[in-house]
CSV table of C-alpha atoms in Angstrom, one decimal:
chain,number,residue,atom,x,y,z
U,23,UNK,CA,0.9,-99.5,-36.8
U,24,UNK,CA,-0.5,-102.5,-35.5
U,25,UNK,CA,-2.5,-104.9,-37.6
U,26,UNK,CA,-5.1,-104.0,-35.0
U,27,UNK,CA,-5.4,-100.4,-34.7
U,28,UNK,CA,-7.5,-98.6,-37.0
U,29,UNK,CA,-9.7,-96.2,-37.8
U,30,UNK,CA,-12.8,-95.7,-35.8
U,31,UNK,CA,-10.8,-97.1,-32.7
U,32,UNK,CA,-10.7,-96.1,-28.9
U,33,UNK,CA,-7.7,-95.5,-27.2
U,34,UNK,CA,-7.3,-95.6,-23.0
U,35,UNK,CA,-8.0,-91.5,-21.7
U,36,UNK,CA,-5.8,-90.9,-18.3
U,37,UNK,CA,-4.0,-91.1,-15.9
U,38,UNK,CA,-2.6,-93.7,-18.4
U,39,UNK,CA,-1.5,-93.3,-21.2
U,40,UNK,CA,-1.9,-95.2,-24.2
U,41,UNK,CA,0.0,-97.6,-26.3
U,42,UNK,CA,1.3,-97.5,-29.5
U,43,UNK,CA,3.4,-99.6,-32.0
U,44,UNK,CA,4.0,-100.6,-35.2
U,45,UNK,CA,7.4,-102.3,-37.7
U,46,UNK,CA,8.7,-100.3,-39.7
U,47,UNK,CA,12.8,-100.3,-40.9
U,48,UNK,CA,15.7,-101.7,-38.5
U,49,UNK,CA,17.0,-98.4,-36.6
U,50,UNK,CA,14.4,-95.9,-38.4
U,51,UNK,CA,12.9,-93.4,-36.6
U,52,UNK,CA,9.1,-93.1,-36.5
U,53,UNK,CA,6.9,-90.1,-35.3
U,54,UNK,CA,3.8,-90.0,-34.7
U,55,UNK,CA,1.0,-87.2,-34.5
U,56,UNK,CA,-1.9,-86.3,-32.9
U,57,UNK,CA,-4.7,-84.0,-34.3
U,58,UNK,CA,-7.5,-82.5,-33.1
U,59,UNK,CA,-10.7,-81.9,-35.1
U,60,UNK,CA,-9.7,-78.5,-36.1
U,61,UNK,CA,-5.8,-80.6,-38.2
U,62,UNK,CA,-4.0,-78.3,-35.3
U,63,UNK,CA,-1.1,-81.0,-33.8
U,64,UNK,CA,-2.0,-81.6,-30.2
U,65,UNK,CA,1.2,-84.4,-29.6
U,66,UNK,CA,4.5,-85.6,-31.3
U,67,UNK,CA,6.7,-88.3,-30.6
U,68,UNK,CA,9.5,-89.8,-31.4
U,69,UNK,CA,10.8,-94.1,-31.6
U,70,UNK,CA,13.5,-95.6,-33.5
U,71,UNK,CA,13.2,-98.8,-34.8
U,72,UNK,CA,14.4,-101.7,-33.2
U,73,UNK,CA,15.7,-104.9,-33.3
U,74,UNK,CA,15.4,-108.1,-34.1
U,75,UNK,CA,11.4,-107.9,-34.5
U,76,UNK,CA,11.3,-104.7,-36.7
U,77,UNK,CA,9.1,-102.8,-34.4
U,78,UNK,CA,8.5,-99.2,-32.3
U,79,UNK,CA,6.8,-98.6,-29.3
U,80,UNK,CA,5.4,-95.2,-28.2
U,81,UNK,CA,3.8,-94.6,-24.9
U,82,UNK,CA,1.4,-91.1,-25.7
U,83,UNK,CA,0.8,-88.8,-23.0
U,84,UNK,CA,-2.0,-89.4,-20.7
U,85,UNK,CA,-5.3,-88.1,-22.7
U,86,UNK,CA,-8.7,-86.4,-21.4
U,87,UNK,CA,-12.1,-88.9,-22.8
U,88,UNK,CA,-13.2,-87.3,-26.0
U,89,UNK,CA,-12.2,-86.6,-29.3
U,90,UNK,CA,-12.4,-87.4,-32.4
U,91,UNK,CA,-9.3,-87.2,-33.6
U,92,UNK,CA,-6.8,-88.5,-36.1
U,93,UNK,CA,-3.1,-90.0,-35.4
U,94,UNK,CA,-0.3,-90.0,-38.2
U,95,UNK,CA,2.8,-92.4,-38.2
U,96,UNK,CA,5.5,-91.3,-40.5
U,97,UNK,CA,9.0,-92.9,-41.6
U,98,UNK,CA,10.2,-90.7,-44.0
U,99,UNK,CA,8.5,-90.3,-46.6
U,100,UNK,CA,5.8,-93.1,-45.8
U,101,UNK,CA,2.9,-92.3,-44.0
U,102,UNK,CA,-0.6,-94.4,-42.3
U,103,UNK,CA,-3.5,-91.7,-40.6
U,104,UNK,CA,-6.4,-93.4,-38.9
U,105,UNK,CA,-9.1,-91.2,-38.2
U,106,UNK,CA,-11.5,-91.0,-35.5
U,107,UNK,CA,-10.4,-92.3,-32.8
U,108,UNK,CA,-11.0,-90.9,-29.2
U,109,UNK,CA,-9.7,-91.2,-26.3
U,110,UNK,CA,-11.8,-93.2,-23.5
U,111,UNK,CA,-12.0,-96.3,-21.6
U,112,UNK,CA,-10.3,-99.3,-23.4
U,113,UNK,CA,-11.4,-103.0,-21.8
U,114,UNK,CA,-10.5,-106.4,-23.1
U,115,UNK,CA,-13.1,-109.5,-23.2
U,116,UNK,CA,-12.1,-112.9,-23.2
U,117,UNK,CA,-13.4,-116.0,-22.7
U,118,UNK,CA,-14.8,-119.3,-23.9
U,119,UNK,CA,-18.5,-120.0,-26.1
U,120,UNK,CA,-20.8,-117.6,-23.5
U,121,UNK,CA,-18.4,-114.9,-24.2
U,122,UNK,CA,-18.5,-115.5,-27.3
U,123,UNK,CA,-22.6,-115.5,-27.7
U,124,UNK,CA,-23.2,-112.2,-29.8
U,125,UNK,CA,-25.3,-110.4,-29.3
U,126,UNK,CA,-28.0,-111.5,-32.2
U,127,UNK,CA,-28.6,-114.7,-29.9
U,128,UNK,CA,-29.2,-113.4,-26.6
U,129,UNK,CA,-33.2,-113.0,-25.1
U,130,UNK,CA,-35.0,-109.6,-27.0
U,131,UNK,CA,-31.9,-110.1,-29.8
U,132,UNK,CA,-33.8,-107.6,-32.0
U,133,UNK,CA,-34.6,-104.9,-29.8
U,134,UNK,CA,-30.4,-104.7,-28.4
U,135,UNK,CA,-29.3,-105.3,-32.0
U,136,UNK,CA,-32.2,-102.2,-33.3
U,137,UNK,CA,-30.8,-100.3,-30.4
U,138,UNK,CA,-27.1,-100.0,-31.2
U,139,UNK,CA,-27.3,-97.3,-33.2
U,140,UNK,CA,-27.4,-94.8,-30.4
U,141,UNK,CA,-24.5,-95.8,-29.0
U,142,UNK,CA,-21.2,-94.1,-31.5
U,143,UNK,CA,-19.0,-94.0,-29.0
U,144,UNK,CA,-18.7,-97.4,-28.4
U,145,UNK,CA,-16.6,-99.2,-30.4
U,146,UNK,CA,-15.4,-102.7,-31.3
U,147,UNK,CA,-13.4,-104.9,-31.9
U,148,UNK,CA,-13.1,-108.6,-32.5
U,149,UNK,CA,-9.8,-110.9,-32.9
U,150,UNK,CA,-10.3,-114.2,-35.0
U,151,UNK,CA,-10.2,-117.5,-33.6
U,152,UNK,CA,-5.4,-119.1,-34.3
U,153,UNK,CA,-3.7,-120.7,-32.3
U,154,UNK,CA,0.2,-120.8,-31.9
U,155,UNK,CA,3.3,-123.1,-30.3
U,156,UNK,CA,5.2,-120.0,-30.1
U,157,UNK,CA,4.3,-116.9,-28.7
U,158,UNK,CA,3.2,-114.0,-31.5
U,159,UNK,CA,4.0,-110.6,-31.6
U,160,UNK,CA,1.1,-109.5,-34.2
U,161,UNK,CA,-2.2,-111.1,-34.2
U,162,UNK,CA,-2.5,-113.9,-37.6
U,163,UNK,CA,-6.3,-112.9,-38.3
U,164,UNK,CA,-9.0,-110.3,-37.5
U,165,UNK,CA,-12.6,-111.0,-37.1
U,166,UNK,CA,-13.5,-107.1,-36.4
U,167,UNK,CA,-11.8,-104.5,-36.8
U,168,UNK,CA,-12.4,-101.6,-35.0
U,169,UNK,CA,-16.1,-100.4,-36.1
U,170,UNK,CA,-19.4,-97.9,-35.0
U,171,UNK,CA,-21.7,-100.8,-33.2
U,172,UNK,CA,-24.2,-101.7,-36.2
U,173,UNK,CA,-27.1,-104.3,-36.2
U,174,UNK,CA,-26.6,-107.4,-38.5
U,175,UNK,CA,-22.9,-106.2,-39.6
U,176,UNK,CA,-21.0,-106.8,-36.5
U,177,UNK,CA,-23.3,-107.1,-33.3
U,178,UNK,CA,-26.0,-109.4,-34.7
U,179,UNK,CA,-23.2,-110.8,-37.7
U,180,UNK,CA,-24.3,-114.5,-36.8
U,181,UNK,CA,-24.0,-117.0,-34.2
U,182,UNK,CA,-20.3,-117.8,-31.9
U,183,UNK,CA,-18.6,-115.4,-33.4
U,184,UNK,CA,-18.8,-111.6,-33.1
U,185,UNK,CA,-19.5,-109.4,-31.6
U,186,UNK,CA,-19.7,-110.5,-28.3
U,187,UNK,CA,-23.0,-110.3,-26.2
U,188,UNK,CA,-22.0,-110.0,-22.8
U,189,UNK,CA,-19.2,-107.5,-23.7
U,190,UNK,CA,-21.2,-105.7,-25.8
U,191,UNK,CA,-23.8,-105.3,-22.6
U,192,UNK,CA,-20.9,-105.0,-20.1
U,193,UNK,CA,-19.5,-101.7,-22.6
U,194,UNK,CA,-23.6,-100.1,-23.0
U,195,UNK,CA,-24.3,-99.9,-19.4
U,196,UNK,CA,-19.9,-98.8,-18.7
U,197,UNK,CA,-20.7,-96.4,-21.3
U,198,UNK,CA,-24.5,-95.1,-19.6
U,199,UNK,CA,-22.7,-95.0,-16.3
U,200,UNK,CA,-18.8,-92.9,-17.1
U,201,UNK,CA,-20.2,-91.5,-20.0
U,202,UNK,CA,-17.0,-92.3,-21.8
U,203,UNK,CA,-16.0,-93.7,-24.7
U,204,UNK,CA,-15.9,-97.6,-24.4
U,205,UNK,CA,-13.6,-99.6,-27.0
U,206,UNK,CA,-14.4,-103.1,-26.5
U,207,UNK,CA,-11.8,-106.3,-27.3
U,208,UNK,CA,-13.7,-109.9,-28.2
U,209,UNK,CA,-10.8,-112.3,-28.1
U,210,UNK,CA,-12.8,-115.1,-27.3
U,211,UNK,CA,-13.4,-118.8,-28.8
U,212,UNK,CA,-15.7,-121.1,-27.6
U,213,UNK,CA,-14.6,-125.1,-25.9
U,214,UNK,CA,-11.3,-123.9,-25.0
U,215,UNK,CA,-9.6,-124.8,-21.6
U,216,UNK,CA,-7.8,-121.8,-18.9
U,217,UNK,CA,-5.1,-123.9,-20.1
U,218,UNK,CA,-5.0,-122.9,-23.6
U,219,UNK,CA,-5.2,-118.7,-22.4
U,220,UNK,CA,-2.4,-119.7,-20.0
U,221,UNK,CA,0.8,-119.1,-20.5
U,222,UNK,CA,3.9,-121.4,-19.6
U,223,UNK,CA,4.6,-119.9,-16.2
U,224,UNK,CA,1.2,-120.3,-15.3
U,225,UNK,CA,0.9,-124.2,-16.5
U,226,UNK,CA,4.3,-124.2,-14.8
U,227,UNK,CA,3.0,-122.9,-11.7
U,228,UNK,CA,-0.1,-125.3,-11.3
U,229,UNK,CA,2.2,-128.6,-11.9
U,230,UNK,CA,0.5,-128.4,-15.3
U,231,UNK,CA,2.8,-128.4,-17.9
U,232,UNK,CA,4.1,-131.8,-18.7
U,233,UNK,CA,1.1,-132.9,-18.8
U,234,UNK,CA,-1.6,-130.9,-18.8
U,235,UNK,CA,-4.4,-134.0,-18.9
U,236,UNK,CA,-4.1,-135.5,-16.2
U,237,UNK,CA,-4.1,-134.6,-12.8
U,238,UNK,CA,-0.7,-135.2,-10.5
U,239,UNK,CA,-0.7,-135.5,-7.1
U,240,UNK,CA,-1.7,-132.7,-4.8
U,241,UNK,CA,1.8,-131.8,-3.8
U,242,UNK,CA,2.9,-130.7,-6.7
U,243,UNK,CA,-0.2,-128.3,-8.0
U,244,UNK,CA,1.5,-125.8,-5.6
U,245,UNK,CA,5.4,-126.3,-6.4
U,246,UNK,CA,7.2,-122.6,-7.2
U,247,UNK,CA,3.4,-121.3,-7.6
U,248,UNK,CA,4.4,-117.7,-6.4
U,249,UNK,CA,7.2,-116.3,-10.0
U,250,UNK,CA,7.8,-113.5,-8.5
U,251,UNK,CA,5.1,-112.0,-7.8
U,252,UNK,CA,3.9,-110.3,-4.5
U,253,UNK,CA,3.8,-112.2,-1.9
U,254,UNK,CA,-0.8,-112.1,-1.5
U,255,UNK,CA,-0.1,-113.7,-5.0
U,256,UNK,CA,1.6,-117.3,-3.6
U,257,UNK,CA,-0.7,-120.2,-3.2
U,258,UNK,CA,-1.1,-123.0,-0.8
U,259,UNK,CA,-2.9,-125.6,-1.0
U,260,UNK,CA,-6.7,-125.3,0.1
U,261,UNK,CA,-8.4,-126.8,3.3
U,262,UNK,CA,-10.9,-127.8,1.3
U,263,UNK,CA,-13.9,-129.6,3.6
U,264,UNK,CA,-15.1,-132.6,2.2
U,265,UNK,CA,-14.5,-131.8,-1.4
U,266,UNK,CA,-14.0,-134.4,-4.1
U,267,UNK,CA,-11.0,-135.4,-6.0
U,268,UNK,CA,-11.9,-136.9,-9.1
U,269,UNK,CA,-9.2,-138.0,-10.4
U,270,UNK,CA,-9.1,-137.1,-15.2
U,271,UNK,CA,-7.8,-139.5,-17.1
U,272,UNK,CA,-5.0,-139.1,-19.7
U,273,UNK,CA,-6.5,-137.3,-22.8
U,274,UNK,CA,-4.4,-135.9,-25.3
U,275,UNK,CA,-5.3,-132.0,-26.1
U,276,UNK,CA,-5.2,-130.5,-29.5
U,277,UNK,CA,-6.4,-128.2,-31.1
U,278,UNK,CA,-7.6,-125.0,-29.6
U,279,UNK,CA,-7.1,-127.0,-26.1
U,280,UNK,CA,-3.9,-127.4,-26.5
U,281,UNK,CA,-2.2,-125.7,-23.5
U,282,UNK,CA,-1.0,-121.9,-24.1
U,283,UNK,CA,-1.8,-121.8,-27.3
U,284,UNK,CA,-4.7,-119.7,-27.5
U,285,UNK,CA,-2.7,-117.2,-25.0
U,286,UNK,CA,0.9,-117.5,-27.7
U,287,UNK,CA,-1.8,-116.2,-30.9
U,288,UNK,CA,-4.5,-113.9,-28.9
U,289,UNK,CA,-3.3,-112.4,-25.8
U,290,UNK,CA,0.2,-111.9,-26.2
U,291,UNK,CA,0.3,-109.9,-29.6
U,292,UNK,CA,-2.2,-108.2,-27.4
U,293,UNK,CA,-0.1,-107.0,-23.9
U,294,UNK,CA,0.7,-103.5,-24.9
U,295,UNK,CA,-1.9,-102.8,-25.0
U,296,UNK,CA,-3.4,-100.5,-22.6
U,297,UNK,CA,-6.0,-102.0,-20.5
U,298,UNK,CA,-9.0,-100.8,-17.7
U,299,UNK,CA,-9.6,-103.4,-17.0
U,300,UNK,CA,-10.6,-106.8,-18.5
U,301,UNK,CA,-14.2,-109.8,-17.9
U,302,UNK,CA,-14.2,-113.9,-18.6
U,303,UNK,CA,-16.3,-115.5,-19.1
U,304,UNK,CA,-15.1,-119.3,-19.0
U,305,UNK,CA,-14.6,-122.6,-17.2
U,306,UNK,CA,-17.5,-124.9,-18.1
U,307,UNK,CA,-14.4,-126.8,-20.2
U,308,UNK,CA,-12.7,-126.9,-17.3
U,309,UNK,CA,-15.4,-128.1,-15.4
U,310,UNK,CA,-14.7,-132.1,-17.7
U,311,UNK,CA,-10.6,-131.5,-17.5
U,312,UNK,CA,-7.9,-130.1,-14.8
U,313,UNK,CA,-11.5,-129.3,-12.2
U,314,UNK,CA,-8.9,-129.3,-8.8
U,315,UNK,CA,-6.4,-127.7,-10.3
U,316,UNK,CA,-9.2,-124.3,-11.4
U,317,UNK,CA,-8.2,-123.2,-8.0
U,318,UNK,CA,-4.6,-122.6,-8.7
U,319,UNK,CA,-5.1,-122.0,-12.5
U,320,UNK,CA,-7.5,-119.1,-12.6
U,321,UNK,CA,-5.4,-116.7,-9.9
U,322,UNK,CA,-2.8,-117.9,-11.2
U,323,UNK,CA,-3.9,-116.8,-15.2
U,324,UNK,CA,-5.5,-113.5,-13.4
U,325,UNK,CA,-1.8,-112.7,-12.3
U,326,UNK,CA,0.1,-113.3,-15.3
U,327,UNK,CA,-2.1,-111.6,-17.1
U,328,UNK,CA,-2.2,-108.3,-15.0
U,329,UNK,CA,1.6,-108.4,-15.2
U,330,UNK,CA,2.4,-108.9,-19.0
U,331,UNK,CA,-0.1,-106.4,-19.4
U,332,UNK,CA,1.5,-104.1,-16.9
U,333,UNK,CA,4.8,-104.7,-18.7
U,334,UNK,CA,4.0,-105.1,-22.1
U,335,UNK,CA,2.6,-101.6,-22.0
U,336,UNK,CA,5.7,-99.6,-20.0
U,337,UNK,CA,3.7,-99.5,-17.2
U,338,UNK,CA,0.7,-98.3,-18.3
U,339,UNK,CA,-1.9,-100.8,-17.1
U,340,UNK,CA,-2.4,-100.6,-14.0
U,341,UNK,CA,-0.9,-103.9,-11.4
U,342,UNK,CA,-3.7,-104.6,-10.1
U,343,UNK,CA,-6.2,-104.7,-13.5
U,344,UNK,CA,-9.5,-104.3,-12.4
U,345,UNK,CA,-10.0,-108.7,-13.3
U,346,UNK,CA,-14.0,-109.4,-13.8
U,347,UNK,CA,-15.5,-113.0,-14.4
U,348,UNK,CA,-19.4,-114.6,-14.5
U,349,UNK,CA,-19.2,-117.8,-12.6
U,350,UNK,CA,-21.2,-120.8,-14.4
U,351,UNK,CA,-24.7,-120.8,-15.0
U,352,UNK,CA,-26.1,-124.1,-15.2
U,353,UNK,CA,-26.1,-127.6,-17.9
U,354,UNK,CA,-28.1,-130.3,-17.4
U,355,UNK,CA,-31.5,-129.6,-14.6
U,356,UNK,CA,-31.1,-132.7,-11.7
U,357,UNK,CA,-27.2,-133.8,-12.5
U,358,UNK,CA,-25.5,-135.9,-9.7
U,359,UNK,CA,-22.3,-135.0,-10.7
U,360,UNK,CA,-20.7,-131.8,-8.5
U,361,UNK,CA,-17.9,-130.9,-11.2
U,362,UNK,CA,-20.2,-127.2,-11.2
U,363,UNK,CA,-20.7,-126.8,-8.4
U,364,UNK,CA,-16.7,-127.4,-8.0
U,365,UNK,CA,-15.8,-125.6,-10.2
U,366,UNK,CA,-17.7,-122.7,-8.9
U,367,UNK,CA,-15.4,-122.7,-5.9
U,368,UNK,CA,-12.6,-123.3,-7.5
U,369,UNK,CA,-13.4,-119.4,-9.1
U,370,UNK,CA,-13.6,-118.1,-5.9
U,371,UNK,CA,-10.4,-119.0,-5.3
U,372,UNK,CA,-12.0,-121.7,-2.6
U,373,UNK,CA,-13.3,-118.6,-0.6
U,374,UNK,CA,-16.6,-118.1,-1.6
U,375,UNK,CA,-16.7,-113.9,-2.4
U,376,UNK,CA,-14.1,-112.0,-4.6
U,377,UNK,CA,-12.3,-109.5,-4.1
U,378,UNK,CA,-10.1,-112.0,-1.6
U,379,UNK,CA,-7.1,-111.7,-0.4
U,380,UNK,CA,-6.1,-114.5,-3.3
U,381,UNK,CA,-7.8,-112.6,-5.8
U,382,UNK,CA,-7.6,-109.3,-5.1
U,383,UNK,CA,-9.4,-105.9,-7.3
U,384,UNK,CA,-12.3,-109.5,-9.1
U,385,UNK,CA,-15.5,-108.9,-8.6
U,386,UNK,CA,-17.7,-111.7,-9.9
U,387,UNK,CA,-21.1,-112.2,-11.5
U,388,UNK,CA,-23.0,-115.1,-10.3
U,389,UNK,CA,-25.4,-116.8,-13.2
U,390,UNK,CA,-26.1,-119.7,-11.6
U,391,UNK,CA,-29.9,-118.8,-11.1
U,392,UNK,CA,-30.2,-117.6,-14.8
U,393,UNK,CA,-30.5,-120.9,-16.1
U,394,UNK,CA,-32.2,-121.4,-20.0
U,395,UNK,CA,-33.1,-124.8,-20.6
U,396,UNK,CA,-34.9,-124.4,-22.9
U,397,UNK,CA,-32.3,-122.1,-25.2
U,398,UNK,CA,-31.6,-123.1,-29.1
U,399,UNK,CA,-27.8,-123.0,-28.1
U,400,UNK,CA,-28.1,-125.6,-26.0
U,401,UNK,CA,-28.4,-125.3,-22.0
U,402,UNK,CA,-24.8,-124.8,-21.2
U,403,UNK,CA,-25.8,-121.4,-23.5
U,404,UNK,CA,-28.1,-119.2,-21.3
U,405,UNK,CA,-29.3,-116.6,-23.1
U,406,UNK,CA,-30.1,-114.2,-20.6
U,407,UNK,CA,-26.4,-112.2,-20.6
U,408,UNK,CA,-28.2,-108.8,-19.9
U,409,UNK,CA,-28.5,-110.1,-15.5
U,410,UNK,CA,-25.0,-110.9,-16.8
U,411,UNK,CA,-23.7,-107.9,-17.9
U,412,UNK,CA,-26.0,-105.5,-15.4
U,413,UNK,CA,-23.9,-108.3,-12.6
U,414,UNK,CA,-20.3,-107.1,-14.1
U,415,UNK,CA,-21.3,-103.6,-13.6
U,416,UNK,CA,-21.9,-103.5,-10.6
U,417,UNK,CA,-18.9,-105.0,-9.7
U,418,UNK,CA,-16.3,-102.8,-12.5
U,419,UNK,CA,-18.5,-99.6,-10.6
U,420,UNK,CA,-17.2,-101.2,-7.3
U,421,UNK,CA,-14.4,-102.2,-8.0
U,422,UNK,CA,-12.6,-101.2,-11.1
U,423,UNK,CA,-14.3,-97.5,-10.5
U,424,UNK,CA,-14.0,-97.3,-6.9
U,425,UNK,CA,-17.3,-96.5,-6.3
U,426,UNK,CA,-18.3,-97.3,-2.6
U,427,UNK,CA,-22.0,-97.0,-2.8
U,428,UNK,CA,-22.5,-99.7,-4.9
U,429,UNK,CA,-23.8,-103.5,-3.7
U,430,UNK,CA,-22.2,-105.9,-5.7
U,431,UNK,CA,-22.0,-109.0,-4.0
U,432,UNK,CA,-24.4,-111.0,-3.1
U,433,UNK,CA,-25.3,-112.0,0.7
U,434,UNK,CA,-22.4,-114.2,2.2
U,435,UNK,CA,-22.7,-116.4,5.6
U,436,UNK,CA,-20.5,-114.9,8.6
U,437,UNK,CA,-20.8,-117.6,11.0
U,438,UNK,CA,-23.1,-120.9,11.2
U,439,UNK,CA,-23.7,-122.0,15.2
U,440,UNK,CA,-25.4,-125.5,15.8
U,441,UNK,CA,-28.1,-126.1,18.2
U,442,UNK,CA,-27.2,-129.4,19.8
U,443,UNK,CA,-30.2,-130.6,21.5
U,444,UNK,CA,-33.3,-128.8,19.4
U,445,UNK,CA,-31.3,-130.1,15.9
U,446,UNK,CA,-30.9,-127.1,14.7
U,447,UNK,CA,-28.7,-125.1,12.5
U,448,UNK,CA,-28.4,-120.9,11.9
U,449,UNK,CA,-26.8,-119.2,9.5
U,450,UNK,CA,-25.8,-115.4,9.5
U,451,UNK,CA,-25.5,-113.7,6.1
U,452,UNK,CA,-23.3,-110.2,5.9
U,453,UNK,CA,-26.5,-108.5,4.2
U,454,UNK,CA,-30.6,-108.6,4.4
U,455,UNK,CA,-31.4,-111.6,3.2
U,456,UNK,CA,-34.7,-112.2,0.7
U,457,UNK,CA,-36.5,-116.2,0.3
U,458,UNK,CA,-37.3,-117.0,-2.9
U,459,UNK,CA,-37.8,-120.0,-2.9
U,460,UNK,CA,-37.3,-122.7,0.1
U,461,UNK,CA,-35.5,-125.6,-2.3
U,462,UNK,CA,-35.3,-128.5,-0.5
U,463,UNK,CA,-31.9,-129.5,-1.7
U,464,UNK,CA,-30.5,-125.8,-1.3
U,465,UNK,CA,-28.4,-126.3,2.0
U,466,UNK,CA,-27.1,-130.3,3.1
U,467,UNK,CA,-24.9,-130.7,5.5
U,468,UNK,CA,-22.0,-132.8,5.6
U,469,UNK,CA,-22.9,-135.3,8.6
U,470,UNK,CA,-19.8,-138.0,10.5
U,471,UNK,CA,-18.6,-139.9,13.0
U,472,UNK,CA,-15.7,-141.7,13.8
U,473,UNK,CA,-16.9,-145.3,12.0
U,474,UNK,CA,-17.7,-143.4,8.8
U,475,UNK,CA,-17.3,-141.1,6.3
U,476,UNK,CA,-18.3,-138.0,5.1
U,477,UNK,CA,-21.9,-138.4,4.0
U,478,UNK,CA,-23.6,-135.5,3.1
U,479,UNK,CA,-27.7,-134.7,3.5
U,480,UNK,CA,-29.9,-131.9,3.3
U,481,UNK,CA,-30.3,-129.2,6.1
U,482,UNK,CA,-34.1,-128.5,5.7
U,483,UNK,CA,-34.9,-124.1,5.5
U,484,UNK,CA,-36.9,-123.7,8.9
U,485,UNK,CA,-37.1,-119.9,8.3
U,486,UNK,CA,-35.9,-117.2,6.8
U,487,UNK,CA,-34.6,-113.9,9.2
U,488,UNK,CA,-33.7,-111.1,8.1
U,489,UNK,CA,-30.4,-111.8,8.1
U,490,UNK,CA,-30.7,-115.8,9.1
U,491,UNK,CA,-31.3,-118.8,7.9
U,492,UNK,CA,-32.1,-122.1,10.7
U,493,UNK,CA,-31.7,-124.7,9.4
U,494,UNK,CA,-32.8,-128.6,10.5
U,495,UNK,CA,-30.9,-131.0,10.9
U,496,UNK,CA,-32.7,-133.7,11.6
U,497,UNK,CA,-30.9,-136.5,9.0
U,498,UNK,CA,-28.3,-135.9,10.8
U,499,UNK,CA,-27.2,-137.4,13.3
U,500,UNK,CA,-23.5,-137.8,14.1
U,501,UNK,CA,-21.0,-135.0,13.8
U,502,UNK,CA,-21.9,-132.0,11.4
U,503,UNK,CA,-18.4,-131.4,10.1
U,504,UNK,CA,-19.7,-129.0,7.4
U,505,UNK,CA,-22.2,-126.9,5.7
U,506,UNK,CA,-22.7,-126.4,1.7
U,507,UNK,CA,-25.5,-124.6,-0.7
U,508,UNK,CA,-26.9,-124.7,-4.1
U,509,UNK,CA,-24.0,-126.9,-4.6
U,510,UNK,CA,-25.5,-128.6,-7.5
U,511,UNK,CA,-25.2,-128.5,-11.2
U,512,UNK,CA,-28.4,-126.9,-11.6
U,513,UNK,CA,-28.9,-125.4,-8.5
U,514,UNK,CA,-32.0,-123.1,-8.8
U,515,UNK,CA,-34.2,-125.7,-9.7
U,516,UNK,CA,-37.9,-122.9,-11.7
U,517,UNK,CA,-35.9,-120.6,-12.4
U,518,UNK,CA,-35.2,-119.2,-8.7
U,519,UNK,CA,-32.4,-119.8,-6.2
U,520,UNK,CA,-33.6,-119.6,-2.8
U,521,UNK,CA,-31.7,-116.5,-1.0
U,522,UNK,CA,-31.0,-113.3,-2.3
U,523,UNK,CA,-30.6,-109.6,-0.9
U,524,UNK,CA,-32.8,-106.7,-1.6
U,525,UNK,CA,-30.2,-106.0,-4.6
U,526,UNK,CA,-31.9,-108.8,-6.9
U,527,UNK,CA,-28.2,-110.6,-6.5
U,528,UNK,CA,-28.3,-113.5,-5.7
U,529,UNK,CA,-26.6,-115.4,-3.0
U,530,UNK,CA,-23.4,-117.2,-4.0
U,531,UNK,CA,-23.3,-120.5,-2.9
U,532,UNK,CA,-20.6,-122.0,-0.9
U,533,UNK,CA,-18.7,-125.3,1.1
């Protein structure tokens, strides 16, 4: 088998078929059997070892959830047997350091670790950080082979090593909600930009293949951006209202920041896996690198990963693989830099909420209200990963599992009406509003005249109704060209944001 198969693993249950693959002698026939607890063979499949990679691949018949099962692969007189195998849902968790933060590092860590023993049907696996200049067929190293969760041995192994707190807490919540075995695959590396996780196809589509360290002309970003994808996934230049576009200085990227090296070494070897969904927590690195290309690189990465996993799994991973992500949290309080705000906006392909036309079958956990200025791991690493996982769970239930009764998005504006004579702007939202705090800087308006450039000025909150917010435009006596909300690196002072829905989900930022 491939090196990441082992005892205790979870394989994807029906309606998809799990994919097994491995190495053997060129031309030899490999027989794979699936046996129940009694030893009775319930399935047998054969495949031939093919070149030039000398690998075989088998798609199992769709299996109901449950176990334990044994898997045996035979080639001639040689055989390998894997035991304690369950069928359930397999989720891939990827990103940078906020995904790599372990259960040991989060709030209430001791209680979280103590609870691990109650979840023997969640199985965890962590690939070791690795990079490569060429696409690899197998993982070079593994930090954690498939394991039953324990406290100190794996979930609390160390800081930023294994196992991911966001991944674990999401998987645990999925298990509690679904009652199905859950397999969690962590593939993360701190401080890495999206370009390192992207194939050359993505970089080429977004105009970054030649020089990822320098932002090119805006027109070059969109050249060839469809790369044989469905029309809905083709990218057109967004109409960004008064959105500043910083020009990054030329940077020489090396190590794990190098374009495509993590795709090559950590994602490409996994493409044969049948997955149920992906959880992604990344973006901080791109607040300082190619920030305004993220509205191309992120949707392009999602579309490319989907195509690659669907193809690699012989069509077993669904074409619109559910893809959840965490919108950036916070970093520096009262920072004048708007790169975090711009990156948050670009995480939604400049449309504010997901799923949307450019990012179908996606879901987002808003995290800008979870700032942790006194985190011992730095304010960029908040310890409240429980709320992050809960918000991801809501999105997964709604988008990945089709639960139409789950509210998984915060309030979002549907219209804004200007009362010129009274100097007011009435913003209507699509959900009931709960106002936790009237933050002076929460809303801003873009003021302009023919003789002056756009200027963003605070719009004070006068009143909050059931679904409306009334803003005073006293500082804006010119033409109002735009409105933005929570457009700051740390938009929520004192651990509270302005607007939530009754379910406790914050209104996301918008422009």
